[in-house]
Coordinates of C-alpha atoms in Angstrom, one line a residue:
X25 CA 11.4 59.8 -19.4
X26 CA 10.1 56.0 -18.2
X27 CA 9.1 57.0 -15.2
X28 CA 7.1 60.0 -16.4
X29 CA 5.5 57.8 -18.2
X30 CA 4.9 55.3 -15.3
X31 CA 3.7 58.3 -13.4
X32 CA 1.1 59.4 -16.4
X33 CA -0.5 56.0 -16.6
X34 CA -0.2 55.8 -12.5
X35 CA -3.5 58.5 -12.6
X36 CA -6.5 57.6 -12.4
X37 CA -8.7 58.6 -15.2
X38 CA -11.0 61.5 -15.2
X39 CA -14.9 60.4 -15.1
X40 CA -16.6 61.7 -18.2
X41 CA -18.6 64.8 -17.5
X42 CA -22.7 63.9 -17.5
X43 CA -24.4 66.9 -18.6
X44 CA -27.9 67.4 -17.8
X45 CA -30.3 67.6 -20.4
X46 CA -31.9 71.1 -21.5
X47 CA -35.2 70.9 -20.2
X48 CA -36.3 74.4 -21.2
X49 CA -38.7 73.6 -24.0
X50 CA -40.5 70.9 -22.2
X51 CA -41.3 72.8 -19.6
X52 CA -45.1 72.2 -20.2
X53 CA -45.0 68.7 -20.6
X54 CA -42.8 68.5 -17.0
X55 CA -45.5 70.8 -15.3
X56 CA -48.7 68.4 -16.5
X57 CA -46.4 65.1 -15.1
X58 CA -45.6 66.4 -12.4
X59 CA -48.9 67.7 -11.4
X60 CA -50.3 64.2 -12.0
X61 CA -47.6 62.5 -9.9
X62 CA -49.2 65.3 -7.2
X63 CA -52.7 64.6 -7.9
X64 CA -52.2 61.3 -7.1
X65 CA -50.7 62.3 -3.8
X66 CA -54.1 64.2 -3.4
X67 CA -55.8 61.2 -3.5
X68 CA -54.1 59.2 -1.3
X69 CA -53.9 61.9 1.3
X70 CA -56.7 64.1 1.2
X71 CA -60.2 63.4 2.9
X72 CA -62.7 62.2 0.9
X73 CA -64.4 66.1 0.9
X74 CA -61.3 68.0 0.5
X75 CA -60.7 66.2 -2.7
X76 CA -62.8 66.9 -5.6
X77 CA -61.8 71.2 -4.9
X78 CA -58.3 70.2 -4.6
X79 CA -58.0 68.1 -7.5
X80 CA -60.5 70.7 -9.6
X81 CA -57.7 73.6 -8.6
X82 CA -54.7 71.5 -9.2
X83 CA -56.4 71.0 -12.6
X84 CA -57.2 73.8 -13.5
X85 CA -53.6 75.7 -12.6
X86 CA -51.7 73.2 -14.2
X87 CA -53.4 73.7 -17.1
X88 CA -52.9 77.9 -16.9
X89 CA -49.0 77.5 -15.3
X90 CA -48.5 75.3 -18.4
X91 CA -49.9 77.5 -20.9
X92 CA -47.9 80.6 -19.6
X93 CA -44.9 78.5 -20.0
X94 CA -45.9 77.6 -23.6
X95 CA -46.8 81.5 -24.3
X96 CA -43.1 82.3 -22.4
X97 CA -40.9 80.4 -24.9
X98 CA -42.7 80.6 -28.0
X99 CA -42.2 84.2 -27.6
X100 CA -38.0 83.3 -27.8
X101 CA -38.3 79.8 -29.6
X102 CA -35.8 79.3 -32.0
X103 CA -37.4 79.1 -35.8
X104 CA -36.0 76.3 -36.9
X105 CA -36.9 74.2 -33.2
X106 CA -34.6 72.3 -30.9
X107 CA -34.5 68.9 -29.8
X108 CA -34.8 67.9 -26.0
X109 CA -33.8 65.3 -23.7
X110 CA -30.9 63.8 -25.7
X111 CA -32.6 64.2 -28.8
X112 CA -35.9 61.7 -28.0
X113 CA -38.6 65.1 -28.4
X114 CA -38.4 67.9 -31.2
X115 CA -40.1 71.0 -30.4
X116 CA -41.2 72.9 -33.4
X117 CA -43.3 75.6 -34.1
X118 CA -45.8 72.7 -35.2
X119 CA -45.5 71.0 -31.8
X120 CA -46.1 74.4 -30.5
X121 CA -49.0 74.7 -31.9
X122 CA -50.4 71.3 -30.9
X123 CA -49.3 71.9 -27.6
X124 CA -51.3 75.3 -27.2
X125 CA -54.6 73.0 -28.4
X126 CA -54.3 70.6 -26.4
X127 CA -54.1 72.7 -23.9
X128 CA -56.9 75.0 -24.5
X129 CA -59.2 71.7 -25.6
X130 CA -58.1 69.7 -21.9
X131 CA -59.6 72.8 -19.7
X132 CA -63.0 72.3 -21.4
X133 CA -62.6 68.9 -21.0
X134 CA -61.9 69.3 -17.3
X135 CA -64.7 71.8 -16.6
X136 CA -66.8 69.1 -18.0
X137 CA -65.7 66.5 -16.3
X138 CA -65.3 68.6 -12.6
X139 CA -69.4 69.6 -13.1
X140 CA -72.1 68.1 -10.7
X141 CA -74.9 69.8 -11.2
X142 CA -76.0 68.0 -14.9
X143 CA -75.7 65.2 -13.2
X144 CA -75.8 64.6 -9.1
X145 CA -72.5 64.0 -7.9
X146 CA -70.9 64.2 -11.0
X147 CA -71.0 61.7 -14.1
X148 CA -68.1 59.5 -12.2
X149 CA -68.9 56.6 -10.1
X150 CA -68.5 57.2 -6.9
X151 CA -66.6 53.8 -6.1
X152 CA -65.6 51.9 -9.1
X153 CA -66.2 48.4 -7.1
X154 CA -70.4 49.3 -7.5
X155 CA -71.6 46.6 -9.5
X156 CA -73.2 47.7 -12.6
X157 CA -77.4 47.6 -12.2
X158 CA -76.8 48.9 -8.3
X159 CA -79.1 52.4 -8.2
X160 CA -77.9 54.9 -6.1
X161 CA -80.3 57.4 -4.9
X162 CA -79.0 60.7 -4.2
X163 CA -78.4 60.3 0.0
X164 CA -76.3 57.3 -1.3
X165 CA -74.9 60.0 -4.3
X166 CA -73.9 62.4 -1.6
X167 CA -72.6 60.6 0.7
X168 CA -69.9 58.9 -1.3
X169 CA -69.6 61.7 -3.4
X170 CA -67.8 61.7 -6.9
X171 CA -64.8 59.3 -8.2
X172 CA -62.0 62.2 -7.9
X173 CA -59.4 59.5 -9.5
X174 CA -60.5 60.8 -13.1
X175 CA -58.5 64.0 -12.6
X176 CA -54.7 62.3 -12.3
X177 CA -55.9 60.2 -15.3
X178 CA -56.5 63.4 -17.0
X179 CA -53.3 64.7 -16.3
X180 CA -51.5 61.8 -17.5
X181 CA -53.1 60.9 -20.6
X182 CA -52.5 64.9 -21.2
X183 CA -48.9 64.5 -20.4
X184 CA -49.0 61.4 -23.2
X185 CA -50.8 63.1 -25.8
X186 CA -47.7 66.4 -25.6
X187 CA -45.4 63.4 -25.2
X188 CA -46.4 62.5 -28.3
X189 CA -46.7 65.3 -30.5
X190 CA -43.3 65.9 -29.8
X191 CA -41.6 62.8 -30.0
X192 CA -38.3 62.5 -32.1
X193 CA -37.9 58.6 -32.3
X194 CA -40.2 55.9 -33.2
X195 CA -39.6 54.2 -29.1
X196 CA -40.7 57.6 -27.3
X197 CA -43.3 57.5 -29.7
X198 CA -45.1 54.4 -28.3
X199 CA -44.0 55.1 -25.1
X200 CA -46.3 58.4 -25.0
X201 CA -48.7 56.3 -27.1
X202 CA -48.9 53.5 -23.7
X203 CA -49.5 56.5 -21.4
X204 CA -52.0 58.4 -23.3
X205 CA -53.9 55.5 -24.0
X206 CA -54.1 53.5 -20.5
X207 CA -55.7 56.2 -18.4
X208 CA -58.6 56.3 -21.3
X209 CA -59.1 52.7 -21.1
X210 CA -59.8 53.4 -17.3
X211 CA -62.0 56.8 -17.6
X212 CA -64.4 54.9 -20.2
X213 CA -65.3 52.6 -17.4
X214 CA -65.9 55.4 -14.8
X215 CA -69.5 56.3 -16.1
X216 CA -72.1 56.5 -12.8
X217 CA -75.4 56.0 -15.2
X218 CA -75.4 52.2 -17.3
X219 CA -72.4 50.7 -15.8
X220 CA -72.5 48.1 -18.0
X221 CA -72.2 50.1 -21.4
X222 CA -69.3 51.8 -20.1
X223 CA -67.8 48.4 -18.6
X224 CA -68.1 46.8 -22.0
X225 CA -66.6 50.0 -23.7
X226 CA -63.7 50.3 -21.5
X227 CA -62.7 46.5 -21.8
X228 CA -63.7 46.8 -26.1
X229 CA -61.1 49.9 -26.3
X230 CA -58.6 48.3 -24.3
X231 CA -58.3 44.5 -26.1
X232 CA -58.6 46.4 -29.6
X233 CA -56.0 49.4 -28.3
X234 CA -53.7 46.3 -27.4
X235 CA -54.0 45.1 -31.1
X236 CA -52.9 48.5 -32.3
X237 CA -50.5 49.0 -30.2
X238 CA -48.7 45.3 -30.6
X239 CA -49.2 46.8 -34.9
X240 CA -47.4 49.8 -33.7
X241 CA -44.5 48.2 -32.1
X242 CA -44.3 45.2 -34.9
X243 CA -43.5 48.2 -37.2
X244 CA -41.1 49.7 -34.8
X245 CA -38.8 46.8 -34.8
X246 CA -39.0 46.2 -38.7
X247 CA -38.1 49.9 -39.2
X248 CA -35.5 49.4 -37.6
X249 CA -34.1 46.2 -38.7
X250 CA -34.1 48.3 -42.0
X251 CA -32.4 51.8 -40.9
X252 CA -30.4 50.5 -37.1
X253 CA -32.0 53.1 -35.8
X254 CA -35.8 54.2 -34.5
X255 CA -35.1 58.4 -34.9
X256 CA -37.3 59.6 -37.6
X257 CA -34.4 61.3 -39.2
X258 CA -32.3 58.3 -39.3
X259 CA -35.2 56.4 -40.5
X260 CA -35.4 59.5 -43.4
X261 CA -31.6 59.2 -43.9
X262 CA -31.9 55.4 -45.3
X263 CA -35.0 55.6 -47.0
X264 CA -33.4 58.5 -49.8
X265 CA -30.2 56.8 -50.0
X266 CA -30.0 52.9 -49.1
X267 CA -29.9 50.0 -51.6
X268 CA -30.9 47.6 -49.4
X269 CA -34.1 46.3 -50.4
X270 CA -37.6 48.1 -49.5
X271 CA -39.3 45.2 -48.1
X272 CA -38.8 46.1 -44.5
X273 CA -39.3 49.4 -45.1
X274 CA -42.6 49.5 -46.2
X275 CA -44.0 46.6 -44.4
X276 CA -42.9 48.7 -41.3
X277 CA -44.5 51.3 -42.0
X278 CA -47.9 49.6 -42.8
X279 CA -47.9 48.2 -39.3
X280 CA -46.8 51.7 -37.7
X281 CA -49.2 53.6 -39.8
X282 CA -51.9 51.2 -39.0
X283 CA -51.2 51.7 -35.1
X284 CA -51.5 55.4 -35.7
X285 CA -54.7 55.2 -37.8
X286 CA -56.5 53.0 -35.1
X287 CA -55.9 56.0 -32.4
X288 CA -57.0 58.9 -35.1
X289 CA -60.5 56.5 -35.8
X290 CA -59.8 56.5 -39.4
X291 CA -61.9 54.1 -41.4
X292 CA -61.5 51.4 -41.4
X293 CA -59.8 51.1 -38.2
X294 CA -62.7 52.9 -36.7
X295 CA -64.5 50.1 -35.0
X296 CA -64.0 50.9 -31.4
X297 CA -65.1 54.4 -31.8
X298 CA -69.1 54.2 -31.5
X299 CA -69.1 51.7 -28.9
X300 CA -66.6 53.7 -26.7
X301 CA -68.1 56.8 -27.4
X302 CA -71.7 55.6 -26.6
X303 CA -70.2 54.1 -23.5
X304 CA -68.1 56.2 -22.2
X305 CA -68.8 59.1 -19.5
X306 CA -69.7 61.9 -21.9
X307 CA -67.0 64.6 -20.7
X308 CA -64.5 61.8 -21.1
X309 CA -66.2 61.1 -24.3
X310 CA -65.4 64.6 -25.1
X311 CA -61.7 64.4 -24.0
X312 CA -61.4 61.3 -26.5
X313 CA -63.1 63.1 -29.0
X314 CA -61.4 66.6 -29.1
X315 CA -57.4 65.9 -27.8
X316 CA -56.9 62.3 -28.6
X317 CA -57.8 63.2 -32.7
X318 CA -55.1 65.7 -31.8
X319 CA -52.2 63.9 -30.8
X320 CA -52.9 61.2 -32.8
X321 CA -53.0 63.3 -36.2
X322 CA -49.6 65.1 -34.8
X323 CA -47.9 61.6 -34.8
X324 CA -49.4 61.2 -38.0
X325 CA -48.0 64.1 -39.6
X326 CA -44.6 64.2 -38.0
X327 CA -44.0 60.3 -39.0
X328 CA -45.2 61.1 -42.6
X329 CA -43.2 64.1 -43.2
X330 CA -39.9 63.5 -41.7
X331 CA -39.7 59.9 -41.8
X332 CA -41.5 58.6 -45.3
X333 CA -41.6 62.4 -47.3
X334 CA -39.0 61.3 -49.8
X335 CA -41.1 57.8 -50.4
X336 CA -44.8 59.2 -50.9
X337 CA -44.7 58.4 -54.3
X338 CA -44.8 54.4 -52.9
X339 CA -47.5 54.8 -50.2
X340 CA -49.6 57.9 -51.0
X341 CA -52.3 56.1 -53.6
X342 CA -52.8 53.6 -50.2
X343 CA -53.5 56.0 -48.0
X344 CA -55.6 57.8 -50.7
X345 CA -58.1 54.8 -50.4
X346 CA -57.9 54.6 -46.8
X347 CA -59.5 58.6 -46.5
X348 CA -62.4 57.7 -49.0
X349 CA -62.9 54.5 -47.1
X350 CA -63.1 56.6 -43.8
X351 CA -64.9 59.2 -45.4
X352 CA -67.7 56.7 -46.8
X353 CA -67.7 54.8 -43.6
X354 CA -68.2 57.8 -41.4
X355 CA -71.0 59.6 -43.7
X356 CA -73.2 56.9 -44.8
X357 CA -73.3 54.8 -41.8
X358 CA -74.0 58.1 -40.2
X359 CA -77.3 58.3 -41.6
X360 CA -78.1 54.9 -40.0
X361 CA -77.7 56.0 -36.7
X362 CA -80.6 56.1 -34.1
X363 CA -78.5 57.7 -31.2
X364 CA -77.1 60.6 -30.8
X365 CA -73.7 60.0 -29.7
X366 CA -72.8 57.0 -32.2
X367 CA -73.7 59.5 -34.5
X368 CA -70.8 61.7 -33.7
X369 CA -68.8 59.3 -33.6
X370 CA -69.4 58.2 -37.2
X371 CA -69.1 62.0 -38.2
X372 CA -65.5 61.8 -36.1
X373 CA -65.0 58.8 -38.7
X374 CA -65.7 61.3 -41.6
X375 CA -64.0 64.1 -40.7
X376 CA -61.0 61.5 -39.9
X377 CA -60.6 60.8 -43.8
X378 CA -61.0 65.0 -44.6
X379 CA -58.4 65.0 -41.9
X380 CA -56.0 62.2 -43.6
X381 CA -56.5 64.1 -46.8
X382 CA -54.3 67.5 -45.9
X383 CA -51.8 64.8 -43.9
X384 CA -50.8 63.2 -47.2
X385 CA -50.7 66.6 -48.9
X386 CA -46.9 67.0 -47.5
X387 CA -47.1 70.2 -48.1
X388 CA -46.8 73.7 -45.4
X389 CA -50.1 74.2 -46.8
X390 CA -51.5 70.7 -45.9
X391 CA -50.0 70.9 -43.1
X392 CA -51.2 74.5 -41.8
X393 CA -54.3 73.4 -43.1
X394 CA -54.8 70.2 -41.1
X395 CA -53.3 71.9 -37.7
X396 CA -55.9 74.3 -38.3
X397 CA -58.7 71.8 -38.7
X398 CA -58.0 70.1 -35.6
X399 CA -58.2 72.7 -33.8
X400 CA -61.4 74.0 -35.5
X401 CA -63.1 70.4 -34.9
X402 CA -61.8 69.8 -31.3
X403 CA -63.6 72.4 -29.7
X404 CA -66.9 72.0 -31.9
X405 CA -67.3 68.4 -30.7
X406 CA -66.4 69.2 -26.9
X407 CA -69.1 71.7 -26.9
X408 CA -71.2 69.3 -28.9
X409 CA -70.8 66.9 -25.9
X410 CA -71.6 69.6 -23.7
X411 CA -74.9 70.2 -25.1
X412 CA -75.5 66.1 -24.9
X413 CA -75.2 65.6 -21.6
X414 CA -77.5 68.1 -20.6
X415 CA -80.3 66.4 -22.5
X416 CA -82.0 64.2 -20.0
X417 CA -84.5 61.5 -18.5
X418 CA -85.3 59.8 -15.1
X419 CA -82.4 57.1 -16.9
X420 CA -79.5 59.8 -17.4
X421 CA -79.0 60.9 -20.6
X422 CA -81.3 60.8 -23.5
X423 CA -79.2 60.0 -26.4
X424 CA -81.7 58.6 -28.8
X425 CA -82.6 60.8 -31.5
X426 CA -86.5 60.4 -31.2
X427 CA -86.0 62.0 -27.6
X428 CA -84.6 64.8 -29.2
X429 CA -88.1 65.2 -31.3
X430 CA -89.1 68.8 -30.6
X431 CA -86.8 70.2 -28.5
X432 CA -86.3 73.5 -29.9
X433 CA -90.0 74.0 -27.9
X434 CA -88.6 72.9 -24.7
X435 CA -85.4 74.5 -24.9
X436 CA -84.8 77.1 -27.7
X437 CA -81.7 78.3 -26.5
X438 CA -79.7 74.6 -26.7
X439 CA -81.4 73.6 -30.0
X440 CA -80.3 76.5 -31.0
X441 CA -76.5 75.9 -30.0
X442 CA -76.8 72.6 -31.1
X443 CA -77.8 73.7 -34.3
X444 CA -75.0 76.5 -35.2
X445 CA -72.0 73.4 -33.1
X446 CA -73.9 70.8 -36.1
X447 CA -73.7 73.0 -38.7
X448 CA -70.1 73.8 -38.4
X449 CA -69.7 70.5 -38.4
X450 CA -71.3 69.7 -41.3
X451 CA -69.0 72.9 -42.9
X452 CA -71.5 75.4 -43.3
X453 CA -69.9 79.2 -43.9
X454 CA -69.4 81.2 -41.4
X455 CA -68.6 78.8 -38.6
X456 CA -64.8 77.1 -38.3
X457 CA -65.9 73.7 -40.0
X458 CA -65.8 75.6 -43.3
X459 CA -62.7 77.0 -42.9
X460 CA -61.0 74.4 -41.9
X461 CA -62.0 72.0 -44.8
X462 CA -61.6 75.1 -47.1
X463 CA -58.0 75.5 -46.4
X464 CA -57.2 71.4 -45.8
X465 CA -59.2 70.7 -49.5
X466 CA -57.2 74.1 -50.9
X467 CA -53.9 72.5 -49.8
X468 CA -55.0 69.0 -51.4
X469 CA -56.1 71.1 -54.6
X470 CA -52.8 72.3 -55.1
X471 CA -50.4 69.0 -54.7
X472 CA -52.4 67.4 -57.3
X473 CA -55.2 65.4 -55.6
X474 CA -58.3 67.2 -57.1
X475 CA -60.0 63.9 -57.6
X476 CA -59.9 63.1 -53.7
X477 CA -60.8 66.3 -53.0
X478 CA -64.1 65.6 -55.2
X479 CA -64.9 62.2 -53.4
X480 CA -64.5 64.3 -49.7
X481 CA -67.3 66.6 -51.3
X482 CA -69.5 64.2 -51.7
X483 CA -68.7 62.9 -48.7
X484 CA -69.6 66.0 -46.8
X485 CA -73.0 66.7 -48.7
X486 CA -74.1 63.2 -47.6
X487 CA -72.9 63.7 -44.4
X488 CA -74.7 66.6 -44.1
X489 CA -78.0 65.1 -44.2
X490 CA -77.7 63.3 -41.1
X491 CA -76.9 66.8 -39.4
X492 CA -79.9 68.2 -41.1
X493 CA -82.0 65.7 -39.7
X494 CA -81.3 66.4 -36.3
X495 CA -82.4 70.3 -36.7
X496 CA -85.3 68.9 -38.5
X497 CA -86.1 66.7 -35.4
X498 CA -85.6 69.2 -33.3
X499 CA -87.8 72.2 -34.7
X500 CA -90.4 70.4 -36.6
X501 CA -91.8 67.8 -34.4
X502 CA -93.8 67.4 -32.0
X503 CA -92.1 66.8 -28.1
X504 CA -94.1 63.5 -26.5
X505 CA -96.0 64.2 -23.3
X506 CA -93.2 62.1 -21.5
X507 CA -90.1 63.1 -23.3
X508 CA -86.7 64.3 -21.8
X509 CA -86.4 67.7 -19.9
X510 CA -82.5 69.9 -20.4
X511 CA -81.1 70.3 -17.2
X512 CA -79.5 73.4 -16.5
X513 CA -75.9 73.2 -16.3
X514 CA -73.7 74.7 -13.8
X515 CA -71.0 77.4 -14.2
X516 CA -68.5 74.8 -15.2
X517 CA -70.5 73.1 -18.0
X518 CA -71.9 76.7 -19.5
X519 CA -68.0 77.9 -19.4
X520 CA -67.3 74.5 -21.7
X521 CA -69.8 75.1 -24.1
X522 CA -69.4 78.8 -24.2
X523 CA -65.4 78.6 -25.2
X524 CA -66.2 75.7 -27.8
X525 CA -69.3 77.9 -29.4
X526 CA -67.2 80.9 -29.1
X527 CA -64.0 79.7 -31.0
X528 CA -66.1 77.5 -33.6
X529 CA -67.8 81.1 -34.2
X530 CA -64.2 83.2 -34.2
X531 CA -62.7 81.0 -35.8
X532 CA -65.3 81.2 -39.0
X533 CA -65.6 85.3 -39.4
X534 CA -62.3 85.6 -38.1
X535 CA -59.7 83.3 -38.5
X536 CA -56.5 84.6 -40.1
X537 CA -54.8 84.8 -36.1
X538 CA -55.0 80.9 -36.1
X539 CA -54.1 80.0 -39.7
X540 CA -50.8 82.6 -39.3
X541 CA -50.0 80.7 -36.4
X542 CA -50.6 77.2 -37.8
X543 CA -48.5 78.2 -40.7
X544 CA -45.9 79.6 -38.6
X545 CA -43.0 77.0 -39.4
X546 CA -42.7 73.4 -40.3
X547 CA -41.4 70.2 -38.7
X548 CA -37.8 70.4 -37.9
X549 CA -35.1 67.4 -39.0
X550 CA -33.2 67.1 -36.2

């Protein structure tokens, strides 16, 4: 019997088994990495005139390989979701969803971004070492051709943005929140046209980003000297059934929220927005616009409803006043604008806080609601972009909003988009922007906050004006002698604007398709 024994504990012990991590459900997020790990190849490979088509394809079919991968599972997606990679990503019928937009709202955003006929050579600098005030001509334009490194940027800052919808724990969460946000700082400074602006915007979003992002991860480690743990669920565990006390708890959230509310540009975080957006490239401008509100607003709503749900009682009344603080901000400094693109970033303020307002609902409703409304206001704004950029002088674009003086007469066919994209933003029947705040204040209706609900109404009839001033502008002035000409745009800009005017138009006669979707399912508590 001893030496049986002997001979037992003789053998060696078996290694534990490592078992891979299921990777079927993040199969679109894998395909946009690993395309920008590729495009990156491209540019470090490629001749200078093989790159812009090779990067514009590899775009473009990462894009379409990772929708049909999307379209593939959700068809056999579990209904109550899965987690993925040892638990660090849930994907949800909600993540689903965001995924799918973010998607749809990156290809106008790349189509935008690959044109070169608005603008010869493309918007990009051609070598980002040109010192801001050098004028290129266009032998100089074409000979150097356009800055191709804004593609893998692209890519990646996609790749964050999915990264973060989905993410499961509070780490992964500013991990995805790093990687979306450091290819943006970059692209803001890639503008060919006043180098300086975009310079200056790149360097303001990347100091005041770093702020946010040190708020983000202060929370972090509070949360979890409170809970031991950075998963949501955890984090949801302690905060129902802990008597330790709530100090840590809410301060951390403060800080996390805070982070998050700086990416969303929700008053009165807001103050990078009208500089970058002014400064930036427009199509990148676009991409901030339309996918960063996106992602951002899915972290908001997964931290809110499966971390702090059983504690809104605590924190809802503060983040009541921060959505009428954005909504204020965003419509009445609107009206103060003079150019065209702050503008719309003060309207992105406003429709920030009617954003904020179906977030705090915590309801499906609210929360069908709001994944409805980003999706409504992403692509109105990229086509609004669209139309931007094709306004123009012998400087670039003509952004001022006394260059826009009568240019229904010049152009009737862009005023006219213009008008119907600014409308629906302002929520006008019949286009998405009234649908979307009709189901998002419904939602807020019905858990009790009537009274904010009022406040976001006058928010949106004073916003308004500064919408209707624009049309007025346009249609009932006079165009100076020496005023801007509209460029025609190229196949890839017209397909941009086309999809956004299209959807914002579907979307408002006909948009029962979207809302079923958006209220497919809920987050899942894994």
């Amino acid at each position: 019997m001893t030496s049986v024994l002997v001979l037992a504990q003789a053998q060696p012990a078996q290694p534990a088994k490592i078992e891979a991590p299921p990777i079927g459900a993040i199969w679109p997020i894998l395909i946009v990495l690993g395309a920008a790990c590729l495009s990156v190849l491209f540019e470090a490979l490629l001749p200078r005139h093989l790159r812009w088509p090779a990067q514009v394809a590899l775009a473009l079919l990462t894009l379409a390989a990772a929708a049909v991968k999307l379209v593939t599972y959700v068809s056999d997606a579990p209904a109550a979701g899965e987690t993925a990679m040892f638990g660090t990503l849930a994907v949800d019928r909600p993540t689903l969803f965001l995924w799918g937009t973010l998607l749809a709202l990156t290809l106008g955003a790349v189509l935008l971004i690959a044109d070169r006929s608005v603008e010869p050579g493309g918007a990009f600098v051609a070598s980002a070492a040109i010192r801001p005030g050098t004028v290129q001509d266009r032998a100089q334009v074409a000979s150097t051709g356009m800055q191709t490194e804004v593609f893998p940027l692209t890519l990646f800052a996609l790749g964050g943005m999915m990264t973060f919808c989905a993410a499961n724990d509070l780490l992964t969460m500013f991990v995805a929140l790093e990687v979306l946000s450091l290819p943006l700082y970059l692209m803001c400074g890639l503008a060919r046209r006043r180098r300086l602006l975009s310079q200056e915007s790149a360097v303001k979003y990347f100091l005041l980003g770093a702020f946010a992002s040190a708020f983000f991860l202060y929370g972090v480690a509070l949360l979890y000297g409170y809970a031991g743990s950075v998963r949501l669920s955890d984090i949801a565990a302690s905060a129902a059934g802990s008597d330790r006390s709530d100090t840590l708890l809410f301060a951390g959230m403060g800080l996390l929220v805070v982070g998050l509310l700086f990416k969303a540009s929700v008053g009165p975080f807001h103050t990078w927005t009208p500089d970058v957006y002014q400064g930036a490239p427009t199509p990148v401008t676009a991409f901030m616009a339309a996918c960063t509100k996106v992602a951002a607003f899915g972290g908001i709503l997964r931290v809110l409803q499966v971390a702090f749900g059983s504690t809104q009682w605590e924190w809802r009344g503060v983040l009541w006043g921060v959505a009428i603080v954005s909504m204020l901000i965003g419509a009445v400094l609107g009206l103060t604008q003079t150019d065209v693109k702050r503008m719309i970033a003060y309207s992105s303020v406003a429709h920030a806080g009617f954003l904020l307002i179906g977030a705090i609902a915590l309801t499906d409703k609210g929360l069908s609601g709001t994944l409805f409304y980003l999706l409504t206001y992403g692509f109105t704004t990229l086509a609004a972009f669209g139309v931007i950029s094709l306004v123009r002088d012998s400087s670039g674009e003509a952004t001022h909003l006394s260059q826009w003086a009568g240019l229904a007469k010049r152009s009737p066919l862009v005023a006219g988009v213009f008008t119907f994209l600014l409308l629906a933003l302002a929520g006008i029947p019949l286009t998405s922007g009234f649908v979307g705040k009709f189901v998002v204040f419904q939602a807020a209706v019905a858990s009790g906050m009537a009274p904010l609900v009022v406040i976001a109404l006058i928010a949106s009839a004073v916003a308004a004006f500064f919408y209707l001033r624009v049309i007025v502008l346009m249609y009932f002035s006079e165009p100076a002698a020496d005023g801007p000409s509209v460029t025609v745009p190229g196949a890839f800009t017209t397909a941009a604007i086309t999809l956004g005017v299209i959807v914002t138009l579907l979307l408002g006669v006909a948009p029962a398709f979207a809302l079923d979707w958006a209220g497919s399912g809920v987050f899942a508590i894994h």
